[in-house]
Amino acid sequence: MTPPTGPAAPTATEDPMPPRTSLLPVNPRPPHRPRHRVLTLLVVVLLIAIPAAILVQSAFVSRESGEDKQREAALSDLHWEWPSKVQRRVYEVPIPQGSSYVAYYETNGWEKSTLYVQFRTSRKNLGAFLEEIGTGRSALRPGTVPITARQAAVVGWDFRDDGRSYAGLTHPQSGPDPDLSVVVDTSAEQRPRVYVRSVVTF
C-alpha cells in the first residue's frame, strides 16, 4: 500500500500567488462639493443678475416716459375729458356739473402755464360759472373774442365762423391768481359752448 502523497509542488511555470489588483474603484465618483459653496455661488449670481435686470427695466421705463412726454408736448389737440380737480383749482376753472363736451389742454413753461378748457352747459350754469370765477353775465361783450387767433390755434379753436355768435370777457387778477379769457358761443342759447383760457404766471 502506497502512502498518500501531498499536494504537488508548484512548478517553475506556475505563479505561486495570483496577480495583485488595483485598490481604486473602476468608476470613481467625482469629488463632493460642499453645499455651502453651491449656495454661495447662487447668491453671487443673484446679486449680479437682479441689479442688472432692474437697471435694464428702469432704462426702458425712462425711455418710454420720455417718449410719452415728447408726444404730449408735441400734441396740439384737446383731451376729451375733464381736467383734474387740481388743475381746475389752480387755474380757477370751475366747470359746472352736468356740462357736456368737456375737453382741455395744458401747456407748461418756465414763466407761465396755460390751461385751455371748453364745455357746453345750460344758461343757468353759465351764469353760475361766471359768478364763481369772480365776474358775471353782464361782463360779456357781444362780438368780443378775447382769445386771439394765434392762441386759439394751439388747440384748434377757430372763432372766425361767420355763422356763429360770440361774446367774451377778460378777467385779469393780481398776484399768483390766474388771468382768464372767456369766449361764449351763444348760437345755441339753451346750451351755450364756453371756451376758457387761463394763464398762471410765475
Short mmCIF file of C-alpha atoms in Angstrom, two decimals:
data_model
loop_
_atom_site.label_atom_id
_atom_site.label_comp_id
_atom_site.label_asym_id
_atom_site.label_seq_id
_atom_site.Cartn_x
_atom_site.Cartn_y
_atom_site.Cartn_z
CA MET A 1 0.00 0.00 0.00
CA THR A 2 1.40 3.26 -1.09
CA PRO A 3 1.14 6.14 1.26
CA PRO A 4 -0.90 9.14 0.07
CA THR A 5 1.04 11.84 -1.44
CA GLY A 6 0.73 15.55 -0.59
CA PRO A 7 -0.16 18.34 -2.99
CA ALA A 8 2.12 18.71 -5.88
CA ALA A 9 4.75 21.36 -5.53
CA PRO A 10 4.38 24.31 -7.88
CA THR A 11 6.42 24.14 -10.91
CA ALA A 12 8.61 26.91 -12.31
CA THR A 13 5.95 27.81 -14.83
CA GLU A 14 3.19 28.39 -12.29
CA ASP A 15 2.73 31.60 -10.23
CA PRO A 16 2.80 30.92 -6.57
CA MET A 17 0.35 33.88 -5.94
CA PRO A 18 -2.48 35.44 -8.00
CA PRO A 19 -1.75 38.87 -9.52
CA ARG A 20 -2.48 41.93 -7.35
CA THR A 21 -5.37 44.10 -8.45
CA SER A 22 -5.73 47.89 -8.05
CA LEU A 23 -7.32 49.08 -4.87
CA LEU A 24 -9.09 52.06 -6.64
CA PRO A 25 -12.66 51.55 -7.88
CA VAL A 26 -13.18 51.25 -11.59
CA ASN A 27 -15.53 54.29 -11.85
CA PRO A 28 -14.58 56.68 -9.06
CA ARG A 29 -17.27 59.26 -8.05
CA PRO A 30 -16.45 62.95 -8.60
CA PRO A 31 -15.26 64.80 -5.54
CA HIS A 32 -18.08 66.03 -3.36
CA ARG A 33 -18.66 69.83 -3.38
CA PRO A 34 -19.81 71.21 -0.09
CA ARG A 35 -23.38 72.52 -0.21
CA HIS A 36 -22.42 75.92 1.17
CA ARG A 37 -20.25 76.58 -1.90
CA VAL A 38 -23.20 75.99 -4.20
CA LEU A 39 -25.37 78.35 -2.15
CA THR A 40 -22.64 80.99 -2.18
CA LEU A 41 -22.33 80.75 -5.94
CA LEU A 42 -26.13 81.07 -6.30
CA VAL A 43 -26.21 84.17 -4.08
CA VAL A 44 -23.42 85.80 -6.08
CA VAL A 45 -25.23 85.15 -9.34
CA LEU A 46 -28.45 86.63 -7.96
CA LEU A 47 -26.64 89.69 -6.59
CA ILE A 48 -25.28 90.37 -10.07
CA ALA A 49 -28.33 89.43 -12.11
CA ILE A 50 -31.06 91.23 -10.12
CA PRO A 51 -29.49 94.74 -10.16
CA ALA A 52 -28.70 94.32 -13.86
CA ALA A 53 -32.32 93.43 -14.57
CA ILE A 54 -33.54 96.40 -12.54
CA LEU A 55 -31.24 98.75 -14.46
CA VAL A 56 -32.47 97.42 -17.79
CA GLN A 57 -36.10 97.76 -16.73
CA SER A 58 -35.51 101.29 -15.42
CA ALA A 59 -33.89 102.26 -18.71
CA PHE A 60 -36.91 101.03 -20.65
CA VAL A 61 -39.34 102.80 -18.30
CA SER A 62 -37.35 106.03 -18.51
CA ARG A 63 -37.26 105.80 -22.28
CA GLU A 64 -40.99 105.16 -22.53
CA SER A 65 -41.70 108.01 -20.09
CA GLY A 66 -39.54 110.37 -22.13
CA GLU A 67 -41.30 109.35 -25.33
CA ASP A 68 -44.69 109.91 -23.69
CA LYS A 69 -43.64 113.40 -22.59
CA GLN A 70 -42.39 114.20 -26.07
CA ARG A 71 -45.64 113.01 -27.61
CA GLU A 72 -47.67 115.03 -25.10
CA ALA A 73 -45.51 118.12 -25.67
CA ALA A 74 -46.00 117.78 -29.43
CA LEU A 75 -49.72 117.27 -29.05
CA SER A 76 -51.73 120.30 -30.13
CA ASP A 77 -55.18 118.85 -29.71
CA LEU A 78 -57.62 118.76 -26.82
CA HIS A 79 -58.01 115.90 -24.37
CA TRP A 80 -61.68 114.97 -24.41
CA GLU A 81 -62.08 114.52 -20.70
CA TRP A 82 -62.38 116.63 -17.56
CA PRO A 83 -59.23 118.26 -16.26
CA SER A 84 -58.21 117.07 -12.82
CA LYS A 85 -59.52 118.73 -9.69
CA VAL A 86 -56.05 120.14 -9.03
CA GLN A 87 -55.92 121.70 -12.48
CA ARG A 88 -59.39 123.20 -12.09
CA ARG A 89 -58.43 124.63 -8.71
CA VAL A 90 -55.04 126.03 -9.76
CA TYR A 91 -56.38 127.61 -12.95
CA GLU A 92 -59.70 128.57 -11.30
CA VAL A 93 -61.89 126.96 -13.94
CA PRO A 94 -64.87 125.52 -12.01
CA ILE A 95 -66.61 123.56 -14.77
CA PRO A 96 -70.31 123.27 -13.81
CA GLN A 97 -71.68 119.85 -13.04
CA GLY A 98 -73.76 118.44 -15.86
CA SER A 99 -71.57 120.01 -18.53
CA SER A 100 -71.00 118.09 -21.75
CA TYR A 101 -68.36 118.03 -24.49
CA VAL A 102 -65.71 118.80 -21.88
CA ALA A 103 -62.15 118.98 -23.19
CA TYR A 104 -58.90 120.58 -22.07
CA TYR A 105 -55.26 121.11 -22.94
CA GLU A 106 -52.42 122.35 -20.74
CA THR A 107 -49.08 123.90 -21.67
CA ASN A 108 -46.26 124.46 -19.20
CA GLY A 109 -43.29 126.82 -19.33
CA TRP A 110 -40.71 128.44 -17.08
CA GLU A 111 -42.61 131.71 -16.75
CA LYS A 112 -46.22 130.68 -17.21
CA SER A 113 -48.59 127.77 -17.63
CA THR A 114 -51.81 127.83 -19.59
CA LEU A 115 -54.96 125.75 -19.43
CA TYR A 116 -57.42 125.66 -22.33
CA VAL A 117 -60.89 124.36 -21.49
CA GLN A 118 -64.12 124.05 -23.42
CA PHE A 119 -67.53 122.74 -22.37
CA ARG A 120 -71.25 123.07 -23.02
CA THR A 121 -73.64 123.91 -20.24
CA SER A 122 -77.01 125.46 -19.54
CA ARG A 123 -77.67 129.20 -19.43
CA LYS A 124 -78.21 128.98 -15.69
CA ASN A 125 -74.95 127.14 -15.11
CA LEU A 126 -73.12 129.60 -17.37
CA GLY A 127 -74.21 132.43 -15.09
CA ALA A 128 -73.11 130.46 -12.02
CA PHE A 129 -69.75 129.73 -13.64
CA LEU A 130 -69.10 133.39 -14.41
CA GLU A 131 -70.02 134.41 -10.89
CA GLU A 132 -67.78 131.75 -9.39
CA ILE A 133 -64.72 132.99 -11.27
CA GLY A 134 -65.40 136.50 -9.99
CA THR A 135 -67.36 138.16 -12.78
CA GLY A 136 -70.88 137.91 -14.22
CA ARG A 137 -73.03 137.59 -17.31
CA SER A 138 -73.19 141.38 -17.62
CA ALA A 139 -69.43 141.46 -18.32
CA LEU A 140 -69.87 139.53 -21.57
CA ARG A 141 -69.44 141.76 -24.62
CA PRO A 142 -71.26 140.60 -27.78
CA GLY A 143 -68.90 140.23 -30.73
CA THR A 144 -65.83 140.29 -28.49
CA VAL A 145 -63.34 137.41 -28.74
CA PRO A 146 -60.50 138.00 -26.23
CA ILE A 147 -58.69 134.79 -27.24
CA THR A 148 -56.52 135.69 -30.23
CA ALA A 149 -56.31 133.57 -33.37
CA ARG A 150 -52.75 132.57 -32.51
CA GLN A 151 -53.75 131.48 -29.01
CA ALA A 152 -56.80 129.61 -30.31
CA ALA A 153 -54.70 127.78 -32.91
CA VAL A 154 -52.84 125.97 -30.13
CA VAL A 155 -55.90 123.78 -29.60
CA GLY A 156 -57.56 124.15 -32.97
CA TRP A 157 -60.22 126.68 -31.98
CA ASP A 158 -61.47 128.94 -34.75
CA PHE A 159 -63.72 131.86 -33.88
CA ARG A 160 -63.86 133.27 -37.40
CA ASP A 161 -67.01 131.36 -38.33
CA ASP A 162 -69.45 133.97 -39.63
CA GLY A 163 -72.40 131.71 -38.93
CA ARG A 164 -71.94 131.79 -35.16
CA SER A 165 -72.38 134.45 -32.48
CA TYR A 166 -69.77 135.03 -29.79
CA ALA A 167 -69.49 137.10 -26.65
CA GLY A 168 -66.42 137.39 -24.49
CA LEU A 169 -64.75 138.86 -21.45
CA THR A 170 -61.37 139.06 -19.77
CA HIS A 171 -60.89 138.63 -16.05
CA PRO A 172 -57.37 139.74 -15.05
CA GLN A 173 -56.27 139.11 -11.49
CA SER A 174 -53.32 140.20 -9.40
CA GLY A 175 -50.62 138.15 -7.74
CA PRO A 176 -50.48 134.41 -8.28
CA ASP A 177 -54.14 134.18 -9.33
CA PRO A 178 -54.65 133.29 -13.00
CA ASP A 179 -55.84 135.64 -15.72
CA LEU A 180 -58.88 134.29 -17.54
CA SER A 181 -60.22 134.92 -21.02
CA VAL A 182 -63.70 133.58 -21.71
CA VAL A 183 -65.49 133.21 -25.04
CA VAL A 184 -69.12 132.06 -25.16
CA ASP A 185 -70.71 130.74 -28.32
CA THR A 186 -74.27 131.99 -27.94
CA SER A 187 -75.54 130.46 -31.19
CA ALA A 188 -77.27 127.74 -29.16
CA GLU A 189 -78.89 129.82 -26.44
CA GLN A 190 -80.10 126.93 -24.32
CA ARG A 191 -76.76 125.10 -24.34
CA PRO A 192 -74.01 127.69 -24.96
CA ARG A 193 -70.50 126.46 -25.58
CA VAL A 194 -67.85 128.03 -23.33
CA TYR A 195 -64.16 128.45 -24.17
CA VAL A 196 -61.72 129.41 -21.41
CA ARG A 197 -58.03 130.28 -21.49
CA SER A 198 -56.49 130.53 -18.03
CA VAL A 199 -52.90 131.70 -17.57
CA VAL A 200 -50.83 131.32 -14.39
CA THR A 201 -47.70 133.48 -14.29
CA PHE A 202 -44.75 132.57 -12.07
#
